[in-house]
Amino acid sequence: MIKAENLVKRYGSNYALNDVSFEIGEGEIVGLLGPNGAGKSTAMNILTGYLSATSGSVSINGVDILEHPIDAKKNIGFLPEQPPVYPEMTVIEYLNFVYELKGCDLDREAHINEILSVAKLVDVKKRLIKNLSKGYRQRVGIAQALVGDPKIIIFDEPTVGLDPKQILEVRNLIRTLGRRHTVILSTHILAEVQAVCERVIIINKGNIIADAKTSELTKTIEGGYRYEIKICAQPKDVIPVISALGSVKKIESTGAKDADAFIYIVESTPGVDMRKQLFSACSSNQWPIIGLSAVGTDLETIFINLVDRSEEVTGGKKNKTRRAH
Ligand code: ADP
C-alpha cells in the first residue's frame, strides 16, 4: 500500500534521512519511533507529498506521490504536528471547508456527521475552534484528516502537548481508526507505540535501526530474557551455582538488598526459559526466593540498546541502515 524506497533528505551537509526504505501494508498500525531530530517529521512530510526527497521515491497503491500527487494524496489523511486549523471558524464550518478543499464527493452531511461522531466532536461542532481546549483542537485536526475517508491516515506526534486524559482519548481514537484504516503515527514516546501500534519502525539520525512487530521486538533484539531475582543467599555462594546452569547466560549482583535477600539480575541463554532451573537450583540449596520479575524487556531498554548499537556501528559518520528482522 505504501512503499518508500531509498529516501534521502539532505539539508546542506546534514542528512535528515539517509537511505530509508520500508513498506506498509493495508490495515497495519505502524509507529515511527525515534528521538527528537531523528527524521520522523521529514519522513512523514515526504510520505504525504508535503516535502520532496533529495532522492528516492514514495508510492501509494503503486502511484508515485511526486508524479501523480492528486491521485496519490486522495488516499492519505494527514495530521501534521501543528494541526492546520482555522481558529476563527466553527468546527462544522472548518470541516465543510476541508470537504470543499479536498473536492470530496461523498454525501456531505452524512460524511461530516460521521466524522464528528467518530472524533467525538458533536457537542462542540458550533464552537469557534479558537475557544476549544488543546485536546479538542487536536481532535479537530484528526477530523480534518478523515475527510474524504482516506485509506491511509498519517499522524505526526498526535499526543504532544496533551494532558494525560486527552492522551488516552486520542490513543483510543487512533486505535478505533486502525480498524478501518492503515495508520502511521510518529512519536518519541515508547509507551505510545506499545499502546497503539502493532509494528514499530525505529529511526535514529535518519536511519532505520529496527523494523519489527511491537510484541516481537524484545525477542528479536535481545534473543533472551532478563529477570530480577531476590534470593536470600550471599552472592559468593549464589553466583557460581547459578552461572553454571545451562539455561543461564549471566548473573550479577546489583549490590542492593531487600530485607535479607540479595538482588540479582539473571540473563538466560537466547530462547530459553530459565525460571524452572533457577527455582530448582535455589530450592536444592535451600535459598528462599522472595521475588522474580522480568526486566530489560521493555521497549525503553531495547530502544537505548538499539540507539547505542547503531552509534557504535556508525561511529557518528555517514550511517548504514540496520534492520532487526
Ligand atoms: P523529528 O521529527 O524526528 O524530530 P525532523 O524530521 O524534524 O526530526 O528533523 C530531522 C533533522 O533534519 C534534524 O536534524 C533537523 O534539525 C533537520 N531539519 C529538519 N528540517 C530542516 C530544515 N528545514 N532545514 C534544515 N534542517 C532541517
mmCIF file of C-alpha atoms and ligand atoms in Angstrom:
data_model
loop_
_atom_site.group_PDB
_atom_site.id
_atom_site.type_symbol
_atom_site.label_atom_id
_atom_site.label_comp_id
_atom_site.label_asym_id
_atom_site.label_seq_id
_atom_site.Cartn_x
_atom_site.Cartn_y
_atom_site.Cartn_z
ATOM 1 C CA MET A 1 0.000 0.000 0.000
ATOM 2 C CA ILE A 2 2.830 2.437 0.931
ATOM 3 C CA LYS A 3 6.280 1.905 -0.461
ATOM 4 C CA ALA A 4 9.178 4.181 0.451
ATOM 5 C CA GLU A 5 12.363 3.416 -1.434
ATOM 6 C CA ASN A 6 15.809 4.725 -0.612
ATOM 7 C CA LEU A 7 14.621 8.033 0.753
ATOM 8 C CA VAL A 8 17.353 10.577 1.288
ATOM 9 C CA LYS A 9 16.731 14.119 2.509
ATOM 10 C CA ARG A 10 19.704 16.372 2.801
ATOM 11 C CA TYR A 11 19.839 19.871 4.300
ATOM 12 C CA GLY A 12 23.240 21.212 3.311
ATOM 13 C CA SER A 13 25.675 18.620 4.607
ATOM 14 C CA ASN A 14 23.165 17.285 7.151
ATOM 15 C CA TYR A 15 21.228 14.106 6.298
ATOM 16 C CA ALA A 16 17.742 14.276 7.844
ATOM 17 C CA LEU A 17 17.035 10.921 6.129
ATOM 18 C CA ASN A 18 19.740 8.629 4.949
ATOM 19 C CA ASP A 19 18.588 5.865 2.585
ATOM 20 C CA VAL A 20 15.365 4.880 4.295
ATOM 21 C CA SER A 21 13.168 2.153 2.788
ATOM 22 C CA PHE A 22 10.063 0.423 4.094
ATOM 23 C CA GLU A 23 6.719 -0.965 3.021
ATOM 24 C CA ILE A 24 3.469 -0.720 4.902
ATOM 25 C CA GLY A 25 0.558 -2.982 4.048
ATOM 26 C CA GLU A 26 -3.176 -2.437 4.190
ATOM 27 C CA GLY A 27 -4.676 -2.312 7.680
ATOM 28 C CA GLU A 28 -1.396 -2.023 9.579
ATOM 29 C CA ILE A 29 -0.954 0.369 12.505
ATOM 30 C CA VAL A 30 2.672 1.359 12.401
ATOM 31 C CA GLY A 31 4.612 3.561 14.788
ATOM 32 C CA LEU A 32 7.577 5.568 13.560
ATOM 33 C CA LEU A 33 9.566 5.927 16.746
ATOM 34 C CA GLY A 34 12.659 7.978 17.383
ATOM 35 C CA PRO A 35 14.145 10.747 19.491
ATOM 36 C CA ASN A 36 13.696 14.390 18.548
ATOM 37 C CA GLY A 37 15.617 15.213 15.404
ATOM 38 C CA ALA A 38 15.618 11.562 14.234
ATOM 39 C CA GLY A 39 13.911 12.387 10.938
ATOM 40 C CA LYS A 40 10.323 11.389 11.699
ATOM 41 C CA SER A 41 8.635 14.598 10.544
ATOM 42 C CA THR A 42 10.811 14.670 7.461
ATOM 43 C CA ALA A 43 9.764 11.085 6.631
ATOM 44 C CA MET A 44 6.081 11.871 7.195
ATOM 45 C CA ASN A 45 6.215 15.036 5.153
ATOM 46 C CA ILE A 46 7.781 13.106 2.274
ATOM 47 C CA LEU A 47 5.262 10.257 2.579
ATOM 48 C CA THR A 48 2.418 12.723 2.327
ATOM 49 C CA GLY A 49 3.939 14.660 -0.544
ATOM 50 C CA TYR A 50 4.388 17.859 1.522
ATOM 51 C CA LEU A 51 8.129 17.733 1.005
ATOM 52 C CA SER A 52 10.185 16.302 -1.820
ATOM 53 C CA ALA A 53 13.054 13.950 -1.073
ATOM 54 C CA THR A 54 16.600 14.705 -2.250
ATOM 55 C CA SER A 55 16.444 11.219 -3.801
ATOM 56 C CA GLY A 56 14.300 8.113 -3.524
ATOM 57 C CA SER A 57 10.606 7.607 -4.114
ATOM 58 C CA VAL A 58 7.272 7.081 -2.400
ATOM 59 C CA SER A 59 4.352 5.280 -3.951
ATOM 60 C CA ILE A 60 0.864 4.934 -2.552
ATOM 61 C CA ASN A 61 -1.007 1.939 -4.005
ATOM 62 C CA GLY A 62 1.501 1.911 -6.827
ATOM 63 C CA VAL A 63 1.028 5.628 -7.599
ATOM 64 C CA ASP A 64 4.148 7.792 -7.289
ATOM 65 C CA ILE A 65 3.400 10.716 -4.995
ATOM 66 C CA LEU A 66 5.506 13.223 -6.928
ATOM 67 C CA GLU A 67 4.464 12.117 -10.409
ATOM 68 C CA HIS A 68 0.730 11.900 -9.637
ATOM 69 C CA PRO A 69 0.254 13.893 -6.443
ATOM 70 C CA ILE A 70 -3.518 14.356 -6.691
ATOM 71 C CA ASP A 71 -4.269 10.656 -7.218
ATOM 72 C CA ALA A 72 -1.804 9.555 -4.553
ATOM 73 C CA LYS A 73 -2.919 12.124 -1.981
ATOM 74 C CA LYS A 74 -6.576 11.071 -2.308
ATOM 75 C CA ASN A 75 -5.636 8.015 -0.292
ATOM 76 C CA ILE A 76 -3.989 9.957 2.520
ATOM 77 C CA GLY A 77 -5.276 11.918 5.501
ATOM 78 C CA PHE A 78 -2.534 13.809 7.322
ATOM 79 C CA LEU A 79 -2.343 15.366 10.746
ATOM 80 C CA PRO A 80 0.862 17.414 10.828
ATOM 81 C CA GLU A 81 2.499 18.206 14.163
ATOM 82 C CA GLN A 82 0.773 21.613 14.134
ATOM 83 C CA PRO A 83 -2.871 20.892 13.218
ATOM 84 C CA PRO A 84 -3.828 23.088 10.257
ATOM 85 C CA VAL A 85 -6.978 24.518 11.834
ATOM 86 C CA TYR A 86 -8.516 27.953 11.318
ATOM 87 C CA PRO A 87 -9.234 29.425 14.763
ATOM 88 C CA GLU A 88 -11.911 31.840 13.513
ATOM 89 C CA MET A 89 -14.092 29.048 12.086
ATOM 90 C CA THR A 90 -16.500 26.839 13.963
ATOM 91 C CA VAL A 91 -15.756 23.120 13.895
ATOM 92 C CA ILE A 92 -18.517 22.409 11.409
ATOM 93 C CA GLU A 93 -17.563 25.353 9.156
ATOM 94 C CA TYR A 94 -13.984 24.151 9.144
ATOM 95 C CA LEU A 95 -14.893 20.549 8.240
ATOM 96 C CA ASN A 96 -17.096 21.831 5.426
ATOM 97 C CA PHE A 97 -14.208 23.972 4.247
ATOM 98 C CA VAL A 98 -11.862 20.950 4.234
ATOM 99 C CA TYR A 99 -14.556 18.952 2.395
ATOM 100 C CA GLU A 100 -14.558 21.555 -0.384
ATOM 101 C CA LEU A 101 -10.785 21.848 -0.395
ATOM 102 C CA LYS A 102 -10.373 18.107 -0.885
ATOM 103 C CA GLY A 103 -13.024 18.039 -3.628
ATOM 104 C CA CYS A 104 -14.826 15.327 -1.715
ATOM 105 C CA ASP A 105 -17.789 13.647 -3.415
ATOM 106 C CA LEU A 106 -19.253 11.663 -0.518
ATOM 107 C CA ASP A 107 -22.693 12.594 0.854
ATOM 108 C CA ARG A 108 -21.626 15.786 2.620
ATOM 109 C CA GLU A 109 -23.976 15.848 5.593
ATOM 110 C CA ALA A 110 -23.773 12.137 6.373
ATOM 111 C CA HIS A 111 -19.989 12.101 5.969
ATOM 112 C CA ILE A 112 -19.319 15.138 8.178
ATOM 113 C CA ASN A 113 -21.756 13.904 10.818
ATOM 114 C CA GLU A 114 -19.997 10.556 10.894
ATOM 115 C CA ILE A 115 -16.614 12.249 11.343
ATOM 116 C CA LEU A 116 -17.994 14.470 14.126
ATOM 117 C CA SER A 117 -19.246 11.367 15.856
ATOM 118 C CA VAL A 118 -16.039 9.309 15.420
ATOM 119 C CA ALA A 119 -13.860 12.216 16.616
ATOM 120 C CA LYS A 120 -16.304 12.923 19.478
ATOM 121 C CA LEU A 121 -16.889 16.493 18.368
ATOM 122 C CA VAL A 122 -20.693 16.521 18.120
ATOM 123 C CA ASP A 123 -21.128 18.625 21.274
ATOM 124 C CA VAL A 124 -18.700 21.310 20.146
ATOM 125 C CA LYS A 125 -19.496 21.409 16.443
ATOM 126 C CA LYS A 126 -20.801 25.001 16.611
ATOM 127 C CA ARG A 127 -17.975 26.326 18.769
ATOM 128 C CA LEU A 128 -15.197 28.505 17.377
ATOM 129 C CA ILE A 129 -12.010 26.458 17.118
ATOM 130 C CA LYS A 130 -10.043 29.180 18.942
ATOM 131 C CA ASN A 131 -12.227 28.617 22.030
ATOM 132 C CA LEU A 132 -11.569 24.879 22.195
ATOM 133 C CA SER A 133 -9.067 23.216 24.526
ATOM 134 C CA LYS A 134 -5.870 21.788 23.046
ATOM 135 C CA GLY A 135 -7.317 18.253 23.258
ATOM 136 C CA TYR A 136 -10.413 19.226 21.288
ATOM 137 C CA ARG A 137 -8.338 21.168 18.747
ATOM 138 C CA GLN A 138 -6.279 18.025 18.224
ATOM 139 C CA ARG A 139 -9.467 16.071 17.581
ATOM 140 C CA VAL A 140 -10.493 18.701 15.026
ATOM 141 C CA GLY A 141 -7.075 18.136 13.406
ATOM 142 C CA ILE A 142 -7.763 14.385 13.341
ATOM 143 C CA ALA A 143 -11.281 15.033 11.973
ATOM 144 C CA GLN A 144 -9.905 17.022 9.006
ATOM 145 C CA ALA A 145 -7.595 14.095 8.213
ATOM 146 C CA LEU A 146 -10.669 11.840 7.994
ATOM 147 C CA VAL A 147 -12.492 13.982 5.429
ATOM 148 C CA GLY A 148 -12.741 12.062 2.156
ATOM 149 C CA ASP A 149 -12.446 8.717 4.003
ATOM 150 C CA PRO A 150 -8.788 8.155 3.036
ATOM 151 C CA LYS A 151 -7.427 4.616 3.290
ATOM 152 C CA ILE A 152 -4.240 5.810 4.976
ATOM 153 C CA ILE A 153 -4.046 8.164 7.941
ATOM 154 C CA ILE A 154 -0.745 9.662 8.993
ATOM 155 C CA PHE A 155 -0.310 11.350 12.373
ATOM 156 C CA ASP A 156 2.786 13.331 13.283
ATOM 157 C CA GLU A 157 3.247 13.273 17.085
ATOM 158 C CA PRO A 158 -0.512 13.208 17.700
ATOM 159 C CA THR A 159 -0.413 13.494 21.503
ATOM 160 C CA VAL A 160 2.268 16.146 22.007
ATOM 161 C CA GLY A 161 1.124 18.834 24.429
ATOM 162 C CA LEU A 162 -1.980 16.993 25.606
ATOM 163 C CA ASP A 163 -2.772 16.185 29.225
ATOM 164 C CA PRO A 164 -2.865 12.514 30.337
ATOM 165 C CA LYS A 165 -6.633 12.154 29.933
ATOM 166 C CA GLN A 166 -6.565 13.708 26.468
ATOM 167 C CA ILE A 167 -3.638 11.443 25.537
ATOM 168 C CA LEU A 168 -5.680 8.348 26.397
ATOM 169 C CA GLU A 169 -8.652 9.676 24.425
ATOM 170 C CA VAL A 170 -6.567 10.400 21.336
ATOM 171 C CA ARG A 171 -4.856 6.992 21.559
ATOM 172 C CA ASN A 172 -8.253 5.290 21.807
ATOM 173 C CA LEU A 173 -9.446 7.239 18.811
ATOM 174 C CA ILE A 174 -6.373 6.188 16.816
ATOM 175 C CA ARG A 175 -6.922 2.547 17.767
ATOM 176 C CA THR A 176 -10.536 2.811 16.608
ATOM 177 C CA LEU A 177 -9.420 4.328 13.307
ATOM 178 C CA GLY A 178 -6.946 1.472 12.915
ATOM 179 C CA ARG A 179 -9.845 -0.942 12.460
ATOM 180 C CA ARG A 180 -10.800 0.675 9.165
ATOM 181 C CA HIS A 181 -7.656 2.451 8.002
ATOM 182 C CA THR A 182 -3.949 1.962 7.604
ATOM 183 C CA VAL A 183 -2.438 4.172 10.297
ATOM 184 C CA ILE A 184 1.078 5.522 10.596
ATOM 185 C CA LEU A 185 1.988 7.637 13.560
ATOM 186 C CA SER A 186 5.219 9.188 14.624
ATOM 187 C CA THR A 187 6.165 9.537 18.241
ATOM 188 C CA HIS A 188 9.140 9.862 20.539
ATOM 189 C CA ILE A 189 7.120 8.152 23.279
ATOM 190 C CA LEU A 190 7.750 4.440 23.625
ATOM 191 C CA ALA A 191 4.579 3.824 25.621
ATOM 192 C CA GLU A 192 2.562 5.287 22.761
ATOM 193 C CA VAL A 193 3.862 2.679 20.351
ATOM 194 C CA GLN A 194 3.226 -0.088 22.871
ATOM 195 C CA ALA A 195 -0.303 1.192 23.462
ATOM 196 C CA VAL A 196 -1.335 1.717 19.862
ATOM 197 C CA CYS A 197 0.899 0.093 17.245
ATOM 198 C CA GLU A 198 1.284 -3.468 16.016
ATOM 199 C CA ARG A 199 4.526 -2.696 14.269
ATOM 200 C CA VAL A 200 7.300 -0.288 15.056
ATOM 201 C CA ILE A 201 9.909 1.249 12.792
ATOM 202 C CA ILE A 202 12.645 2.802 14.893
ATOM 203 C CA ILE A 203 14.528 5.671 13.366
ATOM 204 C CA ASN A 204 17.604 7.430 14.660
ATOM 205 C CA LYS A 205 19.718 10.080 12.940
ATOM 206 C CA GLY A 206 17.959 9.489 9.647
ATOM 207 C CA ASN A 207 18.389 5.698 9.639
ATOM 208 C CA ILE A 208 16.026 2.830 10.334
ATOM 209 C CA ILE A 209 17.611 0.843 13.147
ATOM 210 C CA ALA A 210 14.771 -1.640 13.691
ATOM 211 C CA ASP A 211 11.575 -2.697 11.973
ATOM 212 C CA ALA A 212 9.569 -5.350 13.807
ATOM 213 C CA LYS A 213 6.268 -6.309 15.370
ATOM 214 C CA THR A 214 5.980 -4.398 18.632
ATOM 215 C CA SER A 215 5.378 -7.651 20.502
ATOM 216 C CA GLU A 216 8.376 -9.361 18.926
ATOM 217 C CA LEU A 217 10.869 -6.565 19.217
ATOM 218 C CA THR A 218 12.031 -7.779 22.584
ATOM 219 C CA LYS A 219 12.829 -11.274 21.343
ATOM 220 C CA THR A 220 14.337 -10.009 18.114
ATOM 221 C CA ILE A 221 16.781 -7.698 19.775
ATOM 222 C CA GLU A 222 17.758 -9.430 22.954
ATOM 223 C CA GLY A 223 17.372 -13.095 21.975
ATOM 224 C CA GLY A 224 16.919 -13.940 25.656
ATOM 225 C CA TYR A 225 15.273 -12.750 28.816
ATOM 226 C CA ARG A 226 16.446 -10.889 31.857
ATOM 227 C CA TYR A 227 14.959 -11.219 35.290
ATOM 228 C CA GLU A 228 15.496 -9.526 38.581
ATOM 229 C CA ILE A 229 15.568 -12.210 41.249
ATOM 230 C CA LYS A 230 15.717 -11.744 45.019
ATOM 231 C CA ILE A 231 17.461 -14.653 46.732
ATOM 232 C CA CYS A 232 18.143 -14.966 50.467
ATOM 233 C CA ALA A 233 21.768 -16.048 49.973
ATOM 234 C CA GLN A 234 25.145 -14.386 49.524
ATOM 235 C CA PRO A 235 26.477 -13.544 46.025
ATOM 236 C CA LYS A 236 29.660 -15.545 46.712
ATOM 237 C CA ASP A 237 27.508 -18.691 47.089
ATOM 238 C CA VAL A 238 24.809 -17.913 44.531
ATOM 239 C CA ILE A 239 26.801 -16.649 41.543
ATOM 240 C CA PRO A 240 28.955 -19.784 40.931
ATOM 241 C CA VAL A 241 25.949 -22.105 41.238
ATOM 242 C CA ILE A 242 23.551 -20.127 39.064
ATOM 243 C CA SER A 243 26.066 -19.234 36.394
ATOM 244 C CA ALA A 244 26.811 -22.959 35.979
ATOM 245 C CA LEU A 245 23.201 -23.649 34.923
ATOM 246 C CA GLY A 246 22.857 -24.458 31.234
ATOM 247 C CA SER A 247 19.965 -22.048 30.758
ATOM 248 C CA VAL A 248 21.767 -19.073 32.324
ATOM 249 C CA LYS A 249 23.995 -16.813 30.287
ATOM 250 C CA LYS A 250 24.912 -14.379 33.028
ATOM 251 C CA ILE A 251 24.132 -13.487 36.632
ATOM 252 C CA GLU A 252 25.286 -10.480 38.554
ATOM 253 C CA SER A 253 24.543 -8.988 41.922
ATOM 254 C CA THR A 254 23.092 -5.477 41.788
ATOM 255 C CA GLY A 255 24.621 -4.769 45.193
ATOM 256 C CA ALA A 256 21.127 -3.949 46.503
ATOM 257 C CA LYS A 257 19.182 -5.868 49.165
ATOM 258 C CA ASP A 258 15.512 -6.338 50.006
ATOM 259 C CA ALA A 259 15.327 -7.316 53.704
ATOM 260 C CA ASP A 260 17.727 -10.293 53.929
ATOM 261 C CA ALA A 261 17.561 -11.070 50.197
ATOM 262 C CA PHE A 262 20.259 -10.064 47.729
ATOM 263 C CA ILE A 263 19.039 -8.702 44.410
ATOM 264 C CA TYR A 264 20.479 -10.233 41.242
ATOM 265 C CA ILE A 265 19.979 -9.721 37.512
ATOM 266 C CA VAL A 266 19.948 -13.002 35.580
ATOM 267 C CA GLU A 267 20.024 -13.304 31.806
ATOM 268 C CA SER A 268 19.017 -16.516 30.035
ATOM 269 C CA THR A 269 20.746 -18.073 27.062
ATOM 270 C CA PRO A 270 18.824 -16.990 23.934
ATOM 271 C CA GLY A 271 15.391 -18.505 23.514
ATOM 272 C CA VAL A 272 15.464 -20.497 26.780
ATOM 273 C CA ASP A 273 13.134 -20.104 29.750
ATOM 274 C CA MET A 274 15.449 -20.477 32.750
ATOM 275 C CA ARG A 275 12.918 -19.958 35.521
ATOM 276 C CA LYS A 276 12.378 -23.632 36.442
ATOM 277 C CA GLN A 277 16.124 -24.296 36.607
ATOM 278 C CA LEU A 278 16.612 -21.194 38.731
ATOM 279 C CA PHE A 279 13.933 -22.333 41.113
ATOM 280 C CA SER A 280 15.312 -25.904 41.370
ATOM 281 C CA ALA A 281 18.873 -24.693 41.976
ATOM 282 C CA CYS A 282 17.804 -22.304 44.730
ATOM 283 C CA SER A 283 15.482 -24.867 46.249
ATOM 284 C CA SER A 284 18.106 -27.629 46.427
ATOM 285 C CA ASN A 285 20.475 -25.172 48.143
ATOM 286 C CA GLN A 286 17.682 -24.045 50.473
ATOM 287 C CA TRP A 287 17.907 -20.459 49.288
ATOM 288 C CA PRO A 288 14.479 -18.843 49.537
ATOM 289 C CA ILE A 289 13.413 -16.777 46.511
ATOM 290 C CA ILE A 290 11.284 -13.806 47.539
ATOM 291 C CA GLY A 291 10.842 -12.155 44.158
ATOM 292 C CA LEU A 292 11.210 -12.747 40.430
ATOM 293 C CA SER A 293 10.298 -10.158 37.813
ATOM 294 C CA ALA A 294 11.146 -9.614 34.164
ATOM 295 C CA VAL A 295 13.391 -6.635 33.453
ATOM 296 C CA GLY A 296 15.029 -5.141 30.445
ATOM 297 C CA THR A 297 12.416 -6.402 28.058
ATOM 298 C CA ASP A 298 10.543 -3.151 27.749
ATOM 299 C CA LEU A 299 10.864 -1.005 24.659
ATOM 300 C CA GLU A 300 12.723 1.658 26.621
ATOM 301 C CA THR A 301 15.683 -0.642 27.233
ATOM 302 C CA ILE A 302 15.574 -2.034 23.719
ATOM 303 C CA PHE A 303 15.475 1.422 22.271
ATOM 304 C CA ILE A 304 18.509 2.565 24.240
ATOM 305 C CA ASN A 305 20.317 -0.628 23.196
ATOM 306 C CA LEU A 306 19.499 -0.112 19.549
ATOM 307 C CA VAL A 307 20.480 3.531 19.532
ATOM 308 C CA ASP A 308 23.767 2.696 21.274
ATOM 309 C CA ARG A 309 24.456 -0.133 18.832
ATOM 310 C CA SER A 310 23.706 1.963 15.763
ATOM 311 C CA GLU A 311 26.001 4.672 17.070
ATOM 312 C CA GLU A 312 28.772 2.126 17.700
ATOM 313 C CA VAL A 313 28.372 0.828 14.152
ATOM 314 C CA THR A 314 28.308 4.219 12.507
ATOM 315 C CA GLY A 315 30.765 5.948 14.802
ATOM 316 C CA GLY A 316 28.854 9.184 14.168
ATOM 317 C CA LYS A 317 29.767 9.115 10.448
ATOM 318 C CA LYS A 318 27.532 8.502 7.477
ATOM 319 C CA ASN A 319 25.144 5.882 8.770
ATOM 320 C CA LYS A 320 24.211 2.490 7.451
ATOM 321 C CA THR A 321 20.721 1.106 7.704
ATOM 322 C CA ARG A 322 20.386 -1.738 10.180
ATOM 323 C CA ARG A 323 17.336 -3.868 10.312
ATOM 324 C CA ALA A 324 16.303 -6.154 13.111
ATOM 325 C CA HIS A 325 14.051 -8.650 11.364
HETATM 326 P P1 ADP B 1 11.933 14.561 14.158
HETATM 327 O O1 ADP B 1 10.598 14.741 13.527
HETATM 328 O O2 ADP B 1 12.294 13.124 14.344
HETATM 329 O O3 ADP B 1 12.090 15.343 15.421
HETATM 330 P P2 ADP B 1 12.897 16.085 11.875
HETATM 331 O O4 ADP B 1 12.466 15.282 10.693
HETATM 332 O O5 ADP B 1 12.081 17.276 12.246
HETATM 333 O O6 ADP B 1 13.052 15.112 13.134
HETATM 334 O O7 ADP B 1 14.388 16.578 11.653
HETATM 335 C C1 ADP B 1 15.447 15.703 11.258
HETATM 336 C C2 ADP B 1 16.723 16.500 11.101
HETATM 337 O O8 ADP B 1 16.619 17.376 9.985
HETATM 338 C C3 ADP B 1 17.064 17.372 12.301
HETATM 339 O O9 ADP B 1 18.462 17.342 12.458
HETATM 340 C C4 ADP B 1 16.583 18.723 11.889
HETATM 341 O O10 ADP B 1 17.333 19.738 12.527
HETATM 342 C C5 ADP B 1 16.851 18.720 10.382
HETATM 343 N N1 ADP B 1 15.904 19.593 9.662
HETATM 344 C C6 ADP B 1 14.562 19.425 9.590
HETATM 345 N N2 ADP B 1 14.002 20.378 8.815
HETATM 346 C C7 ADP B 1 15.016 21.173 8.394
HETATM 347 C C8 ADP B 1 15.091 22.343 7.566
HETATM 348 N N3 ADP B 1 14.008 22.865 7.005
HETATM 349 N N4 ADP B 1 16.317 22.880 7.350
HETATM 350 C C9 ADP B 1 17.425 22.332 7.905
HETATM 351 N N5 ADP B 1 17.433 21.246 8.673
HETATM 352 C C10 ADP B 1 16.238 20.666 8.937
#
